Coordinates of C-alpha atoms and ligand atoms in Angstrom, one line a residue:
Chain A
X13 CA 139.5 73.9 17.0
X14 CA 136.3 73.3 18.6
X15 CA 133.8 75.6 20.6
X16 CA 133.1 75.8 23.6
X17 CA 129.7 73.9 24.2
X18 CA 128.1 77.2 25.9
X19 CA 129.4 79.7 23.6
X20 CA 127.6 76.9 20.5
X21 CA 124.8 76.5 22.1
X22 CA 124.6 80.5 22.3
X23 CA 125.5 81.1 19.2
X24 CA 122.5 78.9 18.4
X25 CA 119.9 80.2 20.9
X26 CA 120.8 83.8 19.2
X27 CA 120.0 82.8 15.7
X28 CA 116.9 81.1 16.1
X29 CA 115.6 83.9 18.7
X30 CA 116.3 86.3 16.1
X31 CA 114.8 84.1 13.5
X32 CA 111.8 83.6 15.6
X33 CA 111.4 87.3 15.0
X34 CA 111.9 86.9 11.3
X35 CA 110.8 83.4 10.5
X36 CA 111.0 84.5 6.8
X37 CA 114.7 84.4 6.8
X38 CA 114.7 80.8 6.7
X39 CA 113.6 80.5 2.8
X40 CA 112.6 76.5 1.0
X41 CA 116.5 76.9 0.0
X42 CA 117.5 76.3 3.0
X43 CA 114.9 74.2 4.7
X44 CA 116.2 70.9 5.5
X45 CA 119.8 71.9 4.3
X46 CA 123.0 71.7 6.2
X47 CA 125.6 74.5 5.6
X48 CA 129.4 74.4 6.7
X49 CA 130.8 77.9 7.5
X50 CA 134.7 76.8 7.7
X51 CA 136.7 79.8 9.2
X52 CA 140.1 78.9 7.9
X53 CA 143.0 80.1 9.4
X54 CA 141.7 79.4 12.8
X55 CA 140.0 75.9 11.4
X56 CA 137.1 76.1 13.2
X57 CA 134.1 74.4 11.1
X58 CA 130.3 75.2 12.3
X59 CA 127.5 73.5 10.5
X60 CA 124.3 75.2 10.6
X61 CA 121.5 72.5 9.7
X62 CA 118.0 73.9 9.2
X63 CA 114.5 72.8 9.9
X64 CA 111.2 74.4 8.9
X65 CA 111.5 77.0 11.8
X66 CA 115.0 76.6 13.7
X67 CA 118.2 76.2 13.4
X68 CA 120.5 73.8 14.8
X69 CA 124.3 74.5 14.9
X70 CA 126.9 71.9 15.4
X71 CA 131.0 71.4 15.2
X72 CA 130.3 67.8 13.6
X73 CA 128.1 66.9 10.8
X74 CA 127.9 62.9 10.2
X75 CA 127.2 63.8 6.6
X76 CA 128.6 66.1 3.8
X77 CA 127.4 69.5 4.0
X78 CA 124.9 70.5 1.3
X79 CA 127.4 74.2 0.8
X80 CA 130.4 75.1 2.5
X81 CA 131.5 79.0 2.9
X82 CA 135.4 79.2 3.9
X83 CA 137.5 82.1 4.4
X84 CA 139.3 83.7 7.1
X85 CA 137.4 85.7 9.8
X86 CA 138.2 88.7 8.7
X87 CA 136.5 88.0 5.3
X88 CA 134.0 86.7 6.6
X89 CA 133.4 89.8 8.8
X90 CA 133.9 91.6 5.6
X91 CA 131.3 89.9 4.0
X92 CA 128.5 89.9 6.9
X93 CA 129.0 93.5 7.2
X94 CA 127.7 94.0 3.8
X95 CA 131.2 94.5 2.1
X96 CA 132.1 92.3 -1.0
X97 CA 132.2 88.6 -0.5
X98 CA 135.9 88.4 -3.2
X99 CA 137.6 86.2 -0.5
X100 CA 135.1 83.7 0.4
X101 CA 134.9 80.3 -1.3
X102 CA 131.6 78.5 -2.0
X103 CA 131.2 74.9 -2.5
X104 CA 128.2 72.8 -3.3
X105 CA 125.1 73.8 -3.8
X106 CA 125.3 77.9 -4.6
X107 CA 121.7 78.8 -4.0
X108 CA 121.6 77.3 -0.3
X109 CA 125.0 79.2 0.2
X110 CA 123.4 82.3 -1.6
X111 CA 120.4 81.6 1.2
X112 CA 122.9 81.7 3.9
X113 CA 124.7 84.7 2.9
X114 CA 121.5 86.9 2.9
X115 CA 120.6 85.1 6.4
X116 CA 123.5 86.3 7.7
X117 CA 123.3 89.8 6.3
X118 CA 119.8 89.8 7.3
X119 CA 120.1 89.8 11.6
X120 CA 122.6 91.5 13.0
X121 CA 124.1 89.6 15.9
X122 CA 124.2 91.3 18.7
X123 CA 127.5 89.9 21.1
X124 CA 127.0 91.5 24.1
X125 CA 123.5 90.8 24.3
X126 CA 124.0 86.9 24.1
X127 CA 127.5 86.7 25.7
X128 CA 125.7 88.6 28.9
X129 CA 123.8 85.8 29.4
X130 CA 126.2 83.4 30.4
X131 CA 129.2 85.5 31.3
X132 CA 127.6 88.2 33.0
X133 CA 127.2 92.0 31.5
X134 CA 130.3 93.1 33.2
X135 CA 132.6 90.9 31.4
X136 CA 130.2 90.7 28.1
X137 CA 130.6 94.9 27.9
X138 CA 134.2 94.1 27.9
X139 CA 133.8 91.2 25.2
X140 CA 131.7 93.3 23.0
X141 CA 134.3 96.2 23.4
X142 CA 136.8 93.9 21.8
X143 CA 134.2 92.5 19.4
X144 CA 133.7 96.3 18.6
X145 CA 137.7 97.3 18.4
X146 CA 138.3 93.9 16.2
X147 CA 135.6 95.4 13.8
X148 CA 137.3 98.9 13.8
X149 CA 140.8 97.6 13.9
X150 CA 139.4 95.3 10.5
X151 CA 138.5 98.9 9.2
X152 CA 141.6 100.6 10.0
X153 CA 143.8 97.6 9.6
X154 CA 144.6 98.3 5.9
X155 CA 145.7 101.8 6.4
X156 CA 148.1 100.8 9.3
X157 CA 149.3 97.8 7.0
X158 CA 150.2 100.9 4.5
X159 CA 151.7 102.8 7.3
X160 CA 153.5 100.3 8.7
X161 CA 154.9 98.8 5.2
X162 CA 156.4 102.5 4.2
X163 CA 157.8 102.7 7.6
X164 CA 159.6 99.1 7.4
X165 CA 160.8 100.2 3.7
X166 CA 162.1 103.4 4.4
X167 CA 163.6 103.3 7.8
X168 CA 164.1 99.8 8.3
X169 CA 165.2 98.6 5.2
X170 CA 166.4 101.9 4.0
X171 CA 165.2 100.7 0.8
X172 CA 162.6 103.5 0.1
X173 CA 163.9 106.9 1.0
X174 CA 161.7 109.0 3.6
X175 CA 159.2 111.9 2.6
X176 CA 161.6 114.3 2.9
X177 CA 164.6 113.0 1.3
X178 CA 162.2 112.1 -1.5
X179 CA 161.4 116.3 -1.1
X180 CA 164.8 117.4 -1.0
X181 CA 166.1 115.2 -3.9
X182 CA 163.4 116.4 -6.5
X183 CA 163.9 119.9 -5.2
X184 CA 167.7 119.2 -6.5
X185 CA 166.6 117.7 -9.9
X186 CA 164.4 120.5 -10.4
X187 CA 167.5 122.9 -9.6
X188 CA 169.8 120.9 -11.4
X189 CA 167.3 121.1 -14.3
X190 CA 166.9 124.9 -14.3
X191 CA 170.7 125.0 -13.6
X192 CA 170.6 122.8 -17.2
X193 CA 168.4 124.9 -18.7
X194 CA 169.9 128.5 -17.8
X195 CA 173.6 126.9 -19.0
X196 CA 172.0 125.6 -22.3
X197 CA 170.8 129.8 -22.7
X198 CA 174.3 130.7 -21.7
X199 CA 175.9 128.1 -24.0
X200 CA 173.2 129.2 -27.3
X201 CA 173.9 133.0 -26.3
X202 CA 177.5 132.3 -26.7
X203 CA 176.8 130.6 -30.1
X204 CA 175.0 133.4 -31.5
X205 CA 177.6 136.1 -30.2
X206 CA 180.0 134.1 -32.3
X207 CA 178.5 133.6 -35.2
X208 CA 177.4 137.5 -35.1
X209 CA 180.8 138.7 -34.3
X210 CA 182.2 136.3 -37.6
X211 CA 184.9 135.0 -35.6
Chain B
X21 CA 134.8 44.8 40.9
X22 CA 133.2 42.1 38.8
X23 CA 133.6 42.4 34.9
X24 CA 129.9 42.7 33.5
X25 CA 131.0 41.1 30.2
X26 CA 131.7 37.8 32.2
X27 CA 128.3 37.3 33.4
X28 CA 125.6 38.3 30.3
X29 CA 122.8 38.5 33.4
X30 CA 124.3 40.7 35.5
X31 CA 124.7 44.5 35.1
X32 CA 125.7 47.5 37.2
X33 CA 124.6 48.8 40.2
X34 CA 127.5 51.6 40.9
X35 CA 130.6 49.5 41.3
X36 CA 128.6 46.3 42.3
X37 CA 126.9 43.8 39.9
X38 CA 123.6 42.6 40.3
X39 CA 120.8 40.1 38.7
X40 CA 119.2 42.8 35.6
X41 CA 115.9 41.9 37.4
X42 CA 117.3 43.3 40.5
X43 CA 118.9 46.8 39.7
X44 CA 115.6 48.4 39.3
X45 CA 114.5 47.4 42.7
X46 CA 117.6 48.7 44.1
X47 CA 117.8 51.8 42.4
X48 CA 114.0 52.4 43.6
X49 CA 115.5 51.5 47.2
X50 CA 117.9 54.8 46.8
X51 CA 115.4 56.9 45.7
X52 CA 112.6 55.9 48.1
X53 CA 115.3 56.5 50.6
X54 CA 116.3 59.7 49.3
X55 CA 112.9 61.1 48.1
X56 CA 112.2 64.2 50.6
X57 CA 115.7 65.6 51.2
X58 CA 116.3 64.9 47.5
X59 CA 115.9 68.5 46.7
X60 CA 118.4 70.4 49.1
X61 CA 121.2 67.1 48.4
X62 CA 121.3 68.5 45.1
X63 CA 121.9 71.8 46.0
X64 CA 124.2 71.4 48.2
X65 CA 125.9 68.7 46.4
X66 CA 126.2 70.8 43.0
X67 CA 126.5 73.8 44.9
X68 CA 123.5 75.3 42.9
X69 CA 125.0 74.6 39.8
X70 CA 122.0 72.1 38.8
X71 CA 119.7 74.7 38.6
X72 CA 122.3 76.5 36.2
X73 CA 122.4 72.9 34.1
X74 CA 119.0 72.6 33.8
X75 CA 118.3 76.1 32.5
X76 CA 120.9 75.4 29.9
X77 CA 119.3 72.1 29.1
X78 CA 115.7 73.7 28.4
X79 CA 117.5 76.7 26.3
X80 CA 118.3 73.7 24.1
X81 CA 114.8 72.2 23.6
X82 CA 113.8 74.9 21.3
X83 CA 110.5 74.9 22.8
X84 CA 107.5 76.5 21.4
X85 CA 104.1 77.0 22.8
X86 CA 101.9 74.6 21.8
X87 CA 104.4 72.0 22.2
X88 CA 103.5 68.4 23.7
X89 CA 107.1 67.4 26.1
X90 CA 107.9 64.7 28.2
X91 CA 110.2 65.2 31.1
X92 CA 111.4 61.4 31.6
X93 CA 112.5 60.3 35.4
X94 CA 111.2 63.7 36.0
X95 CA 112.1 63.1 40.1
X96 CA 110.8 66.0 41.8
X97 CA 110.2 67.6 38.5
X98 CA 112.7 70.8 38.2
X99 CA 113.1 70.2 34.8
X100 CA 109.3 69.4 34.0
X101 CA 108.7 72.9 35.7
X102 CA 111.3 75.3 33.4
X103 CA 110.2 73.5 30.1
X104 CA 106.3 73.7 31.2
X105 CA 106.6 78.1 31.2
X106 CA 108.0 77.5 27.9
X107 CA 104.4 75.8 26.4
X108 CA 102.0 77.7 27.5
X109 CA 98.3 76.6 28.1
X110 CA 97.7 75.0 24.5
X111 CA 100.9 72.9 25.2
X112 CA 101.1 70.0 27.1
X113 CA 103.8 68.6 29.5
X114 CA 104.0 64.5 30.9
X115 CA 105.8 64.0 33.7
X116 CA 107.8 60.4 34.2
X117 CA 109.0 58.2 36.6
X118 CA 109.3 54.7 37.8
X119 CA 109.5 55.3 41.6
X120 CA 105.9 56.5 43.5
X121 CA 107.5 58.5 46.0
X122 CA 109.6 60.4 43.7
X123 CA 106.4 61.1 41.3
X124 CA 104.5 62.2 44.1
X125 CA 106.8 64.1 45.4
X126 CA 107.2 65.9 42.0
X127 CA 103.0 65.9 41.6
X128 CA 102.9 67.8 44.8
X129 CA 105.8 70.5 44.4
X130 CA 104.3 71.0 40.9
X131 CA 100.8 71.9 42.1
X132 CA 102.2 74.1 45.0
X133 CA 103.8 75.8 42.1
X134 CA 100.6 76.5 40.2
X135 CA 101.8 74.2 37.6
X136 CA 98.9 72.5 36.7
X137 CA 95.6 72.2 33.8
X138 CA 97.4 70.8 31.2
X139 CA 100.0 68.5 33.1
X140 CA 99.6 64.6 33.5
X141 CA 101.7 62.2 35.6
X142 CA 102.7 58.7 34.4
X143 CA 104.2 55.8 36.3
X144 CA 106.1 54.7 33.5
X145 CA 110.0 52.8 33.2
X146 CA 112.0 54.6 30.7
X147 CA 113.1 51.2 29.0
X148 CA 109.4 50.5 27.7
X149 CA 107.8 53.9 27.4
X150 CA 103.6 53.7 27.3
X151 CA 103.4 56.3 24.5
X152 CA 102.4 56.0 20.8
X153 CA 104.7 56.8 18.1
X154 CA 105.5 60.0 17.2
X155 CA 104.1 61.8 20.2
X156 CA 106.5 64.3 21.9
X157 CA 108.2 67.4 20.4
X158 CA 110.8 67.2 23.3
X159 CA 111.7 64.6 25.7
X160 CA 114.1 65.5 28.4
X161 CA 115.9 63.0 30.8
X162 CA 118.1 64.7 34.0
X163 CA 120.3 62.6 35.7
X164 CA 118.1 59.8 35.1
X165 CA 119.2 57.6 32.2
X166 CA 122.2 56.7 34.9
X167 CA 120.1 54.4 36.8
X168 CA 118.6 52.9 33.7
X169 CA 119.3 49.3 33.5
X170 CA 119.3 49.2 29.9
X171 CA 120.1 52.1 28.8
X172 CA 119.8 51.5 25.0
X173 CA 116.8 50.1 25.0
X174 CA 115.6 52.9 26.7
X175 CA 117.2 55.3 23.8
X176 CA 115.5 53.4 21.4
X177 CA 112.3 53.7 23.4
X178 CA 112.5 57.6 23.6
X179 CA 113.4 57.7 19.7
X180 CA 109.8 56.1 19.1
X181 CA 108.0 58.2 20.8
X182 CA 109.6 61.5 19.3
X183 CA 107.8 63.3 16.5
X184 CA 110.1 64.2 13.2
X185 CA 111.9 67.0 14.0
X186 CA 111.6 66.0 17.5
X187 CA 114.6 65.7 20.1
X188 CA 115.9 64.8 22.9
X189 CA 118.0 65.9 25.8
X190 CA 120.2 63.8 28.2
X191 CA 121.7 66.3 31.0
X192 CA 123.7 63.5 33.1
X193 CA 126.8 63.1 35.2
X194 CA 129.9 62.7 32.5
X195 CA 134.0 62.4 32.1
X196 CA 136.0 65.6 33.2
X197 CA 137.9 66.9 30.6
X198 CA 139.3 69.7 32.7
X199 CA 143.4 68.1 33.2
X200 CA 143.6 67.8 37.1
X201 CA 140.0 67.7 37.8
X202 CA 139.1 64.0 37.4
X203 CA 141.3 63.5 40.8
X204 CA 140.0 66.3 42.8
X205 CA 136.6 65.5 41.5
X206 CA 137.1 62.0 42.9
X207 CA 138.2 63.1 46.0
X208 CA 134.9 64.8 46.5
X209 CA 132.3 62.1 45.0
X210 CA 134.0 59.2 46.7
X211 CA 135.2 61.0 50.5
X212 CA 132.9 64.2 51.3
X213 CA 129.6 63.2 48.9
X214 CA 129.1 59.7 51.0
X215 CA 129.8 61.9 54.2
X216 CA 127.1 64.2 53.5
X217 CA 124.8 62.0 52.4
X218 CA 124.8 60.6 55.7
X219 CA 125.0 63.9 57.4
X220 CA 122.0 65.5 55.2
X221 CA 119.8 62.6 54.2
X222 CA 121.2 60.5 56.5
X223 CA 121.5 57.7 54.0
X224 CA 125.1 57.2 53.6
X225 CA 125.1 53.8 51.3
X226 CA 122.6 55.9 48.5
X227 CA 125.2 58.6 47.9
X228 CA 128.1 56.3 47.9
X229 CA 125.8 54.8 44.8
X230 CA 125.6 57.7 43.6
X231 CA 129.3 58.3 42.9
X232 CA 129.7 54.6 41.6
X233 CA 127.1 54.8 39.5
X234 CA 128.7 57.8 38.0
X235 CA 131.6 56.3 37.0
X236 CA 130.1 53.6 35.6
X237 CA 128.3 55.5 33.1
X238 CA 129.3 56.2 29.7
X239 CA 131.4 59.2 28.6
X240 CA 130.7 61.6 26.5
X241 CA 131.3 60.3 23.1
X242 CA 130.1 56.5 24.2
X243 CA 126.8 57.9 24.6
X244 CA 127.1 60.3 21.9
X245 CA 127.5 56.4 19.8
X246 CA 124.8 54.9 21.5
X247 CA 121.9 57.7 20.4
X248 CA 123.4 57.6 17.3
X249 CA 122.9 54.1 17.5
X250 CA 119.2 54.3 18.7
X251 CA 118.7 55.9 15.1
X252 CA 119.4 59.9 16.7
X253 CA 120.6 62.5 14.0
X254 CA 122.5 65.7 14.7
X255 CA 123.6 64.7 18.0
X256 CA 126.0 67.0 19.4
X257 CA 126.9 67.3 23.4
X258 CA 127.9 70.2 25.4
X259 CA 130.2 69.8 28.4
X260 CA 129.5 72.2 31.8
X261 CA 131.6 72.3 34.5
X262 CA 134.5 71.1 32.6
X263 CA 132.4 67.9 31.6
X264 CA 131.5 67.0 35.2
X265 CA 128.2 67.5 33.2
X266 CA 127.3 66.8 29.5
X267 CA 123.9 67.7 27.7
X268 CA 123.5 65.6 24.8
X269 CA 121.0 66.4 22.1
X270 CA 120.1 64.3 19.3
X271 CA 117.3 64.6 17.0
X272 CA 114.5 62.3 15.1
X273 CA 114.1 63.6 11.7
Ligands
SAM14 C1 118.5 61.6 40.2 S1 116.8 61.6 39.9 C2 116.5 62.9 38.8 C3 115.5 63.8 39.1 C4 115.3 65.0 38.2 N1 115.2 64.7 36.8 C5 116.4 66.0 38.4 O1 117.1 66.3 37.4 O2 116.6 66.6 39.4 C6 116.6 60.1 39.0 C7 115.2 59.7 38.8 O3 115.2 58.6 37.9 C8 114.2 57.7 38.2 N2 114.4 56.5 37.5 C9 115.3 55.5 37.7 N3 115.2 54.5 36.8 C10 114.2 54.9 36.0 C11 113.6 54.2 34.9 N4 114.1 53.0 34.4 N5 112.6 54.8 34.2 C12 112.1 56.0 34.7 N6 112.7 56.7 35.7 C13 113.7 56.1 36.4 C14 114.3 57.6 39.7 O4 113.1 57.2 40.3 C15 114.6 59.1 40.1 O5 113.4 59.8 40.4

């Protein structure tokens, strides 16, 4: 998949508007480097190449990237938001990567703000709304996975039983096992009126 | 149509062939002729749209003040203008052209404009530029390198004159990519452009150039091949309009 040539070339103007606010973001690591970010899943490469004070952004690179950072988008959102970076692969060199990553951590991109200026702000609130719910629904996505999964098991499937069938059946063990116990009293009472009464 | 290849000598002039000495006197010809109405042709032609293209195309310069930038068949200098608020006074801006009347014309809406100090004007043909090496942070071309005769020597020439770490930007007529808008796009260029031309500028015969000349320029990923031929890095174009329009951006590193 490619980019639009807009949407790249905002994408760009973002980054090095930001990093014209914080020029120390682009460290020596990075100066002069190219880095792939390859969202898999979607197969969408971007390759960032540096200069002293900006940076360029492209969707083909005529040479090999000096690092490449894959994983899906959600990973990747994961990871920019400051959460662990387990799912992401690096490649090549690991200190221009490592460079990257903290750039990335270190401006928060702002979706509306650059999507406004080419689609309008009507249309960019409603962008960065979805931007916003995508982010959320990330959050939230692993406890309606959970949900979800019991639900399929136990009524779809009928493979797991429901919360209260689960109730009800270890409320009947834990009769049955009182019912056990009180029987094995009966049964040892008996015992000892027989062996008292010699019979 | 003729088959350029066939005759080494001869190259385009829209859908005609002429003697390589004689394009540039005939694309002067159109321009001369076009020269004061050029301004409200392109609106109405592009709808207004140019003046979107050619924000987009200075949003890609990276500009910085300070910057020296030439704007290359510069015509009546829209694109000089945007990029020269972008430099500031310590910058520096050159403004390009082959064709008198169009410079002038540019010179003049310029100054009304209060664009002026640190500006120069340079009667100059694209193919053999009169700069030292290593010169420009930026140099833009707009719908210009279209009725360049040779187009790669003029690539080359721009390459020379960019500083490492310098670029440049081609915002030209391109190859829809949009299915279904190559014929309707046609439809207009070749039918109602000519037609207004004649009604507007009243120069029928300079529009109808216009949409051959079009055509006969390369494509997106041609010229993409032919910067990166001129010794351009990190070229990468962006379609507008459904590729109606491409900005191309390579740089000198
Ligand atoms: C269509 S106008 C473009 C004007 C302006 N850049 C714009 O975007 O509105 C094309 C200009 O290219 C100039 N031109 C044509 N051949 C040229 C060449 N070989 N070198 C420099 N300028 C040239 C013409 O004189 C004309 O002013």
């Amino acid at each position: 998949m490619k980019l639009p040539g807009v949407i790249l070339a905002g994408i760009e103007a973002t980054f090095n508007r930001l990093l014209m606010e914080q020029p120390d973001l682009i460290c020596p690591a990075l100066d002069g480097r190219c880095i792939c970010l390859n969202l898999t899943g979607v197969d969408l490469a971007l390759f960032f190449r540096f200069t002293a004070d900006h940076v360029i952004l492209l969707d083909e690179f005529e040479q090999c990237a000096d690092a490449t950072i894959s994983g899906t988008p959600l990973a990747l959102a994961s990871a920019g938001s400051g959460n662990n970076t387990r799912d992401l692969r690096f490649d090549g060199d690991l200190q221009a990567a490592r460079a990257f990553g903290d750039l990335l951590q270190g401006i928060d991109l702002d979706w509306e703000e650059w999507l406004s200026r080419y689609t309008g702000d009507a249309i960019a609130f409603h962008i960065g709304e979805t931007i916003r719910y995508c982010r959320q629904w990330g959050g939230q996505a692993k406890q309606a996975f959970a949900e979800d999964l019991r639900d399929y098991l136990q009524t779809e499937t009928r493979q797991l039983p429901v919360r209260d069938e689960v109730e009800q059946f270890v409320r009947g063990v834990d009769e049955l096992r009182a019912d056990v116990e009180r029987f094995a009293m009966r049964v040892q009472r008996l015992h000892h009126r027989i062996g008292s009464d010699g019979l | 149509m003729v088959d350029a290849t066939d005759k080494k000598c001869y190259v385009d002039f829209g859908y005609e062939d002429v003697p390589y000495d004689e394009k540039s006197r005939r694309v002067k010809q159109v321009f001369d002729s076009v020269a004061d109405r050029y301004d409200v042709m392109n609106d109405i032609m592009s709808c207004g749209l140019h003046r979107l293209w050619k924000r987009f195309t200075v949003s890609l310069c990276q500009l910085k003040p300070g910057n020296r930038v030439l704007d290359l068949a510069s015509g009546t200098g829209d694109l000089a203008a945007r990029m020269w608020s972008a430099i500031g006074h310590n910058g520096e801006l050159v403004v390009a052209d082959i064709n008198p009347a169009m410079l002038s014309n540019g010179r003049d809406r310029l100054i009304d404009e209060g664009i002026s100090g640190n500006v120069r004007y340079v009667l100059a043909d694209a193919e053999s530029l009169p700069f030292p090496d290593r010169f420009f942070d930026v140099i833009t071309i707009g719908f210009g390198l279209r009725n360049v005769t040779a187009k790669q020597n003029a690539l080359r020439s721009m390459y020379h004159c960019l500083k490492p770490g310098g670029r440049l930007l081609v915002l030209e007529f391109s190859k829809p990519t949009v299915p279904g808008l190559s014929r309707l796009y046609d439809l207009y260029s070749f039918s109602v452009l000519p037609k207004m031309g004649r009604t507007i500028a009243g120069d029928e015969e300079s529009y109808r150039y216009l949409a051959e000349s079009i055509r006969r320029h390369p494509d997106q990923e041609t010229l993409k091949c032919m910067m990166q031929e001129a010794g351009f890095e990190s070229c990468q174009f962006y379609n507008l309009a459904g590729g109606i329009v491409a900005v191309h951006r390579g740089y000198r590193f």
